[in-house]
XYZ file of C-alpha atoms in Angstrom:
498
model
C 30.633 33.323 8.394
C 28.444 31.694 5.724
C 30.807 32.760 2.933
C 33.805 31.307 4.800
C 31.991 28.043 5.468
C 30.936 27.736 1.846
C 34.469 28.423 0.599
C 35.832 25.681 2.869
C 33.199 23.235 1.665
C 33.861 24.029 -1.983
C 37.593 23.478 -1.563
C 37.012 20.126 0.136
C 34.482 19.107 -2.472
C 36.861 19.837 -5.313
C 39.272 17.185 -4.041
C 36.473 14.623 -4.224
C 35.607 15.570 -7.833
C 31.943 15.601 -6.930
C 31.748 19.344 -7.329
C 33.400 19.184 -10.750
C 30.929 16.637 -12.058
C 28.017 18.282 -13.836
C 26.065 15.078 -14.358
C 25.538 12.627 -11.527
C 24.657 9.026 -12.235
C 22.404 8.987 -9.155
C 20.167 11.937 -8.408
C 16.581 12.432 -7.305
C 14.960 14.646 -9.935
C 11.425 15.177 -8.748
C 8.470 17.399 -9.584
C 5.318 18.062 -7.573
C 1.966 17.764 -9.357
C -0.500 19.513 -7.079
C -4.262 19.126 -7.258
C -5.458 21.348 -4.409
C -5.015 24.445 -6.593
C -7.931 23.277 -8.740
C -5.988 22.951 -11.989
C -7.885 19.726 -12.817
C -11.269 20.496 -11.213
C -14.173 19.631 -13.468
C -11.967 18.433 -16.350
C -13.341 15.514 -18.300
C -11.507 12.227 -17.921
C -10.072 12.550 -21.430
C -8.977 16.166 -20.911
C -7.247 15.484 -17.604
C -5.467 12.422 -18.965
C -4.313 14.373 -22.000
C -3.074 17.241 -19.801
C -1.172 14.861 -17.534
C 0.304 12.972 -20.497
C 1.599 16.211 -21.968
C 3.138 17.208 -18.641
C 4.721 13.785 -18.107
C 6.133 13.682 -21.647
C 7.707 17.097 -21.178
C 9.036 16.247 -17.727
C 10.528 13.021 -19.085
C 12.321 14.981 -21.819
C 13.581 17.351 -19.126
C 15.178 14.517 -17.130
C 12.654 14.235 -14.286
C 12.747 10.732 -12.752
C 10.141 11.015 -9.972
C 6.642 12.479 -9.781
C 5.097 13.487 -6.454
C 1.357 13.429 -7.146
C -1.131 14.935 -4.683
C -3.826 12.330 -4.035
C -5.321 13.466 -0.701
C -5.621 17.253 -0.391
C -8.362 17.385 2.301
C -9.079 13.900 3.689
C -10.428 12.967 0.256
C -9.174 10.853 -2.622
C -7.834 11.019 -6.168
C -8.193 7.239 -6.190
C -10.886 4.656 -5.467
C -11.323 4.520 -1.695
C -13.795 2.883 0.647
C -12.499 5.033 3.504
C -12.623 8.598 2.160
C -14.693 10.356 -0.530
C -13.685 11.311 -4.052
C -12.085 14.759 -4.093
C -13.987 17.838 -5.245
C -10.689 18.944 -6.825
C -11.211 16.074 -9.268
C -14.929 16.083 -10.040
C -16.137 19.415 -8.651
C -18.323 17.728 -6.002
C -16.827 15.912 -3.025
C -17.937 12.292 -2.992
C -18.869 12.225 -6.680
C -16.995 9.655 -8.762
C -15.441 10.718 -12.080
C -17.469 10.063 -15.217
C -16.343 8.358 -17.392
C -14.916 6.428 -14.483
C -11.180 6.202 -13.911
C -8.702 5.949 -11.041
C -6.149 8.790 -11.356
C -3.620 7.239 -8.958
C -3.658 3.856 -10.687
C -3.413 5.566 -14.074
C -0.537 7.829 -12.965
C 1.447 4.894 -11.584
C 1.209 3.127 -14.955
C 2.101 6.283 -16.890
C 5.102 7.092 -14.694
C 6.457 3.555 -14.674
C 6.111 3.416 -18.460
C 8.409 6.435 -18.598
C 10.919 5.022 -16.092
C 9.766 7.448 -13.376
C 8.889 6.767 -9.754
C 5.458 7.752 -8.436
C 5.206 9.049 -4.872
C 1.665 9.511 -3.544
C 1.464 12.875 -1.791
C -0.992 13.183 1.082
C -1.901 16.010 3.425
C -2.317 14.264 6.781
C -4.329 16.657 8.937
C -6.091 19.099 6.622
C -9.745 18.038 6.566
C -11.227 21.021 4.738
C -9.743 23.915 2.824
C -11.285 27.362 3.166
C -12.908 27.083 -0.274
C -14.764 23.825 0.374
C -18.403 24.577 1.173
C -19.838 21.078 1.600
C -18.509 17.764 2.880
C -19.550 14.341 1.670
C -21.515 12.251 4.149
C -18.634 9.761 4.553
C -15.989 12.448 5.082
C -14.183 12.001 8.394
C -15.051 15.549 9.520
C -18.732 14.933 8.785
C -18.725 11.598 10.601
C -16.667 12.805 13.581
C -16.839 16.609 13.845
C -15.525 16.454 17.425
C -12.207 15.142 16.074
C -11.494 18.385 14.207
C -10.949 22.025 15.084
C -11.681 25.078 12.946
C -8.824 27.383 12.052
C -8.780 30.284 9.586
C -11.620 28.879 7.481
C -10.195 25.373 7.482
C -10.966 22.221 9.405
C -7.987 20.378 10.855
C -7.895 16.819 12.153
C -6.733 17.356 15.721
C -3.193 15.913 15.975
C -3.703 15.502 19.714
C -6.197 12.669 19.248
C -4.763 9.147 18.836
C -7.812 8.114 16.787
C -6.836 10.653 14.120
C -3.364 9.154 13.841
C -4.998 5.745 13.491
C -7.320 7.021 10.777
C -4.551 8.571 8.689
C -2.371 5.480 9.023
C -5.334 3.321 7.960
C -5.792 5.478 4.859
C -2.114 5.246 3.929
C -1.973 1.523 4.629
C -4.866 1.139 2.199
C -2.973 3.069 -0.498
C 0.240 1.136 0.039
C -1.590 -2.188 0.056
C -3.577 -1.689 -3.138
C -1.292 0.479 -5.274
C 2.233 -0.039 -6.582
C 3.469 3.327 -5.325
C 7.192 3.934 -4.983
C 6.780 6.356 -2.112
C 4.446 8.101 0.320
C 5.049 11.832 0.677
C 3.771 14.302 3.268
C 4.293 18.061 3.085
C 4.546 20.907 5.607
C 0.936 21.008 6.853
C 1.047 19.668 10.408
C -0.471 22.021 12.953
C -1.832 24.934 10.870
C 0.278 27.869 9.778
C -0.240 30.665 12.335
C -2.907 33.234 11.402
C -3.597 36.497 13.208
C -6.486 36.308 15.644
C -6.723 32.510 15.436
C -6.166 30.007 18.242
C -5.858 26.239 18.188
C -8.709 24.743 20.179
C -7.010 21.845 21.923
C -7.182 22.689 25.651
C -9.431 19.729 26.346
C -7.119 17.285 24.559
C -4.086 18.665 26.374
C -5.790 18.138 29.721
C -6.646 14.572 28.722
C -3.396 13.494 27.040
C -0.793 16.070 28.064
C 0.349 14.505 31.320
C 4.114 14.377 31.565
C 4.676 17.386 29.311
C 5.859 20.641 30.812
C 3.958 22.734 28.279
C 1.527 22.464 25.398
C 4.153 23.166 22.749
C 6.193 20.098 23.704
C 3.011 18.031 23.741
C 2.024 19.227 20.266
C 5.468 18.407 18.889
C 5.249 14.958 20.415
C 1.835 14.436 18.802
C 3.258 15.085 15.340
C 6.411 13.064 15.996
C 4.363 10.110 17.245
C 2.307 10.261 14.065
C 5.372 10.394 11.795
C 6.937 7.434 13.592
C 3.688 5.446 13.418
C 3.111 6.244 9.751
C 6.653 5.237 8.814
C 6.240 1.943 10.632
C 2.842 1.360 9.018
C 4.378 1.748 5.558
C 7.347 -0.526 6.295
C 5.187 -3.217 7.886
C 3.149 -3.389 4.693
C 5.837 -2.883 2.028
C 9.413 -2.287 3.224
C 10.485 -0.869 -0.132
C 7.988 2.008 -0.225
C 9.903 5.202 0.566
C 8.532 7.620 3.148
C 9.406 11.241 2.505
C 8.636 14.569 4.136
C 8.779 18.052 2.653
C 8.970 20.519 5.546
C 8.895 24.292 5.512
C 12.379 25.563 4.731
C 13.338 26.905 8.175
C 13.768 24.534 11.109
C 14.600 27.188 13.717
C 16.066 30.689 13.623
C 19.213 31.531 15.571
C 17.127 33.834 17.737
C 15.249 30.768 19.011
C 18.223 28.395 18.990
C 21.613 30.159 19.025
C 23.480 26.841 18.743
C 21.620 24.981 15.989
C 19.388 27.592 14.372
C 19.951 29.124 10.943
C 20.765 32.781 10.282
C 17.183 33.481 9.254
C 14.123 35.259 10.624
C 11.052 33.470 9.334
C 8.394 30.976 10.359
C 9.838 27.920 12.117
C 8.959 24.240 11.827
C 9.836 23.475 15.431
C 8.190 26.450 17.130
C 5.283 27.381 14.847
C 4.216 24.150 13.111
C 5.304 21.864 15.989
C 7.292 19.739 13.537
C 10.619 18.463 14.891
C 11.919 17.458 11.465
C 15.495 16.852 12.584
C 14.285 14.353 15.175
C 12.522 12.368 12.439
C 15.560 12.466 10.147
C 18.086 11.544 12.807
C 15.902 8.782 14.264
C 15.464 7.340 10.776
C 11.665 7.617 10.869
C 11.625 9.071 7.339
C 13.551 7.886 4.291
C 14.154 11.242 2.631
C 13.701 14.935 3.392
C 12.851 17.770 0.968
C 12.956 21.166 2.714
C 11.035 23.763 0.726
C 13.624 26.420 -0.074
C 11.435 28.545 -2.304
C 13.323 31.781 -1.688
C 15.994 33.551 -3.694
C 19.697 33.691 -3.022
C 20.024 36.944 -1.116
C 16.582 36.919 0.530
C 16.927 39.093 3.655
C 14.901 36.816 5.970
C 15.393 33.391 4.398
C 18.426 33.246 2.131
C 18.473 30.170 -0.129
C 22.239 29.707 0.161
C 22.231 30.015 3.952
C 19.447 27.454 4.263
C 20.863 24.980 1.743
C 24.134 24.920 3.683
C 22.244 24.576 6.974
C 20.166 21.588 5.823
C 23.256 19.959 4.320
C 24.930 20.178 7.729
C 22.047 19.068 9.948
C 19.901 16.685 7.862
C 22.440 14.359 6.298
C 21.350 11.206 8.123
C 18.827 10.548 5.352
C 18.891 11.426 1.629
C 18.390 15.182 1.310
C 16.759 16.798 -1.704
C 16.077 20.523 -2.068
C 12.573 21.804 -2.807
C 12.982 24.394 -5.551
C 10.577 27.079 -6.787
C 10.865 27.300 -10.566
C 9.133 30.677 -10.720
C 11.228 32.270 -7.959
C 14.397 30.919 -9.574
C 13.819 32.169 -13.118
C 12.412 35.551 -12.087
C 15.252 36.514 -9.732
C 18.518 37.919 -11.137
C 21.823 36.286 -10.290
C 23.648 38.391 -7.696
C 26.938 38.253 -9.603
C 25.465 38.502 -13.100
C 22.105 40.335 -13.075
C 21.619 39.629 -16.784
C 20.891 35.975 -15.942
C 18.555 34.317 -13.460
C 19.515 32.248 -10.407
C 19.173 28.767 -11.927
C 22.899 28.263 -12.530
C 23.895 29.572 -9.105
C 21.429 27.287 -7.332
C 22.447 24.200 -9.305
C 26.119 24.884 -8.636
C 25.466 25.354 -4.932
C 23.511 22.116 -4.609
C 26.183 20.155 -6.460
C 28.794 21.477 -4.039
C 26.946 20.238 -0.957
C 27.900 16.610 -0.263
C 24.635 15.571 1.436
C 22.328 17.036 -1.209
C 21.331 14.238 -3.584
C 18.753 15.926 -5.755
C 15.915 18.412 -6.062
C 12.132 18.499 -6.305
C 10.635 21.215 -8.499
C 7.658 23.343 -7.493
C 5.722 22.801 -9.429
C 5.499 20.418 -12.407
C 3.327 22.641 -14.639
C 5.888 25.451 -14.487
C 8.547 23.067 -15.787
C 6.252 21.555 -18.429
C 5.300 25.068 -19.585
C 9.035 25.860 -19.846
C 8.722 28.936 -17.630
C 11.802 31.086 -18.105
C 13.289 28.339 -20.331
C 13.784 26.233 -17.187
C 12.807 23.003 -18.949
C 15.080 23.767 -21.893
C 18.032 24.273 -19.548
C 17.275 20.979 -17.791
C 17.154 18.817 -20.905
C 20.026 20.460 -22.738
C 22.412 20.944 -19.833
C 21.668 20.245 -16.164
C 19.671 17.005 -16.527
C 20.798 16.092 -20.038
C 21.908 12.590 -19.058
C 19.619 10.068 -17.302
C 19.964 9.452 -13.566
C 19.277 6.502 -11.290
C 17.628 7.033 -7.922
C 19.900 7.651 -4.897
C 20.698 4.544 -2.885
C 18.982 3.831 0.443
C 21.155 1.122 2.026
C 19.314 1.504 5.338
C 16.325 -0.135 3.606
C 18.206 -2.595 1.383
C 21.770 -2.730 0.080
C 21.971 -6.107 -1.635
C 22.015 -5.902 -5.403
C 20.051 -8.225 -7.692
C 21.600 -10.748 -10.031
C 22.436 -9.605 -13.543
C 20.099 -10.072 -16.535
C 20.435 -13.333 -18.444
C 20.682 -14.400 -22.076
C 21.150 -11.123 -23.922
C 20.328 -11.689 -27.563
C 19.916 -9.403 -30.585
C 16.994 -10.639 -32.695
C 15.535 -9.422 -35.966
C 11.805 -8.780 -35.680
C 9.235 -7.207 -37.971
C 9.955 -3.944 -36.112
C 13.692 -4.165 -36.687
C 16.654 -5.339 -34.630
C 15.775 -5.756 -30.942
C 17.976 -6.618 -27.962
C 16.179 -9.001 -25.598
C 17.174 -10.302 -22.163
C 15.667 -12.400 -19.383
C 14.863 -11.414 -15.829
C 17.288 -12.730 -13.195
C 15.971 -15.008 -10.469
C 15.284 -13.783 -6.944
C 13.974 -15.161 -3.646
C 12.818 -12.083 -1.692
C 11.511 -8.637 -2.533
C 14.974 -7.093 -2.543
C 16.311 -9.639 -5.048
C 13.856 -9.097 -7.875
C 14.628 -6.876 -10.838
C 12.179 -4.013 -11.317
C 13.916 -1.969 -14.003
C 16.910 -2.261 -16.274
C 19.643 0.151 -17.314
C 20.922 -0.114 -20.884
C 24.342 1.349 -21.780
C 26.022 1.594 -25.178
C 29.748 1.824 -25.917
C 31.463 2.463 -29.232
C 34.497 0.433 -30.372
C 37.538 1.240 -28.251
C 35.584 2.930 -25.449
C 36.127 1.816 -21.862
C 33.143 -0.076 -20.473
C 32.467 2.452 -17.723
C 28.935 2.180 -16.400
C 29.578 5.005 -13.938
C 29.370 7.413 -16.885
C 25.695 8.439 -17.183
C 26.289 9.748 -20.706
C 26.436 6.107 -21.825
C 22.932 5.307 -20.581
C 20.495 4.919 -23.474
C 17.500 3.724 -21.451
C 16.169 3.081 -17.960
C 13.208 0.820 -18.589
C 10.758 -1.648 -17.068
C 10.828 -3.600 -20.344
C 13.092 -6.576 -21.046
C 13.953 -5.415 -24.524
C 15.119 -2.365 -26.433
C 14.955 -1.578 -30.138
C 18.424 -1.025 -31.609
C 19.345 1.752 -34.094
C 20.545 -0.482 -36.942
C 22.544 1.318 -39.655
C 24.135 -0.858 -42.390
C 25.719 -3.253 -39.873
C 29.213 -1.817 -40.181
C 30.065 -0.828 -36.572
C 30.186 -3.212 -33.627
C 28.882 -1.634 -30.420
C 28.923 -3.141 -26.948
C 25.618 -3.066 -25.109
C 25.585 -3.495 -21.348
C 22.403 -4.249 -19.435
C 22.124 -4.160 -15.644
C 19.182 -4.893 -13.365
C 17.822 -2.538 -10.719
C 15.842 -3.742 -7.712
C 13.162 -1.690 -5.978
C 15.778 0.340 -4.105
C 17.816 0.983 -7.282
C 20.656 -1.312 -6.252
C 22.387 -2.168 -9.525
C 23.497 -5.634 -10.620
C 26.739 -6.604 -12.295
C 27.062 -6.112 -16.033
C 25.653 -8.355 -18.739
C 27.285 -7.571 -22.123
C 26.522 -8.170 -25.785
C 28.349 -6.965 -28.902
C 26.082 -6.046 -31.777
C 26.748 -4.923 -35.354
C 24.687 -1.846 -36.083
């Protein structure tokens, strides 16, 4: 069944040429930088900045255009907050500010934007304490309001059944969106806790108080999470309409055993039934702006086959941009089913490119790429992500493109020949240029800005240094403006002797 469906999709895709195109001009190429694993705990400010710079430089070379940075692992902060305490995963002690002082989120935004990358702030909504945290700061929400949490498997969880917890989380995110120039807010798969043997969720009292109208507790729990997702999305849009709201759910929505009509041919944990996360409702209602299911398994996994799930999500979650969450380690360590001498990277990239609703990938996790595990980074920069890519469009937020850049001029400076331009005028947030795309064409070449191989820079600057060489060849430079939603302006052109 799956093989037949895939063959039909591949044949249809071939007629659209999308499948034949290795390099897409628009593609979300993300990487998660996690902090909850303790990789930065206790590092000096200088050491952590140097580590992050090295990772970002490598990721930029590898074609990554978006960083998803974990800033709130347990109701704490990797940024200056008056609401929640500094994270112990930053300084080693919850509530203790870094010394020398710095604001990692503010710093990361500047570093990413300098490299032409987006920065999405990744928060864990409900997790208040991980099992390894032994002490909470006095201003931590679980210390201030212990009755608003429940214990589960060594953790503390903000009870999703309490409206005041939804209000608290939305207040935290509104604070981030208000004070920081983030491109997105990102939540992962931790809603109600992952089931653990011998553990129960202590929410009988809340169900009695708030569960009227629901036939059972499971439906009530799902509604709690859905109400939060809807409220958080609205909170973000009310503050800054251009900030993208993304979710990265566990890779299985429901198994066919639970839902013979819409379930996938899998047999694993389920978002809907086990985590009380009705992800498809959020996608189809438009409450989120993008979805990144975590498909960390191999092609051929007996319980959760990557190919089966990628096809399933492509079919059911196409109402919003769909990116695939990819495990670098699982990909490079698993042999290709048809060619065991190679790993599964090529097969997975080919599959994603064949699926019309899949518009990118997010890599788990950034350090594995930066460390070039299994030559994954080398393959990205030399083949799969060799050419730059713009972000996928989101016309449901904004579809109007900005005006084109003005007054392109090549000027000799003490640093050499530089192409300058001026920012186009705008009246509202969707009109203003945020970045620019610079293309270069040799004599006789068609001016085709749909060809990503002709992109020489995606930059926040209003200038680019030109590679002058004897002044014997006249090249055509094209500069376009991108607004906050990556809508692209018309072309501004300038011929330059190089």
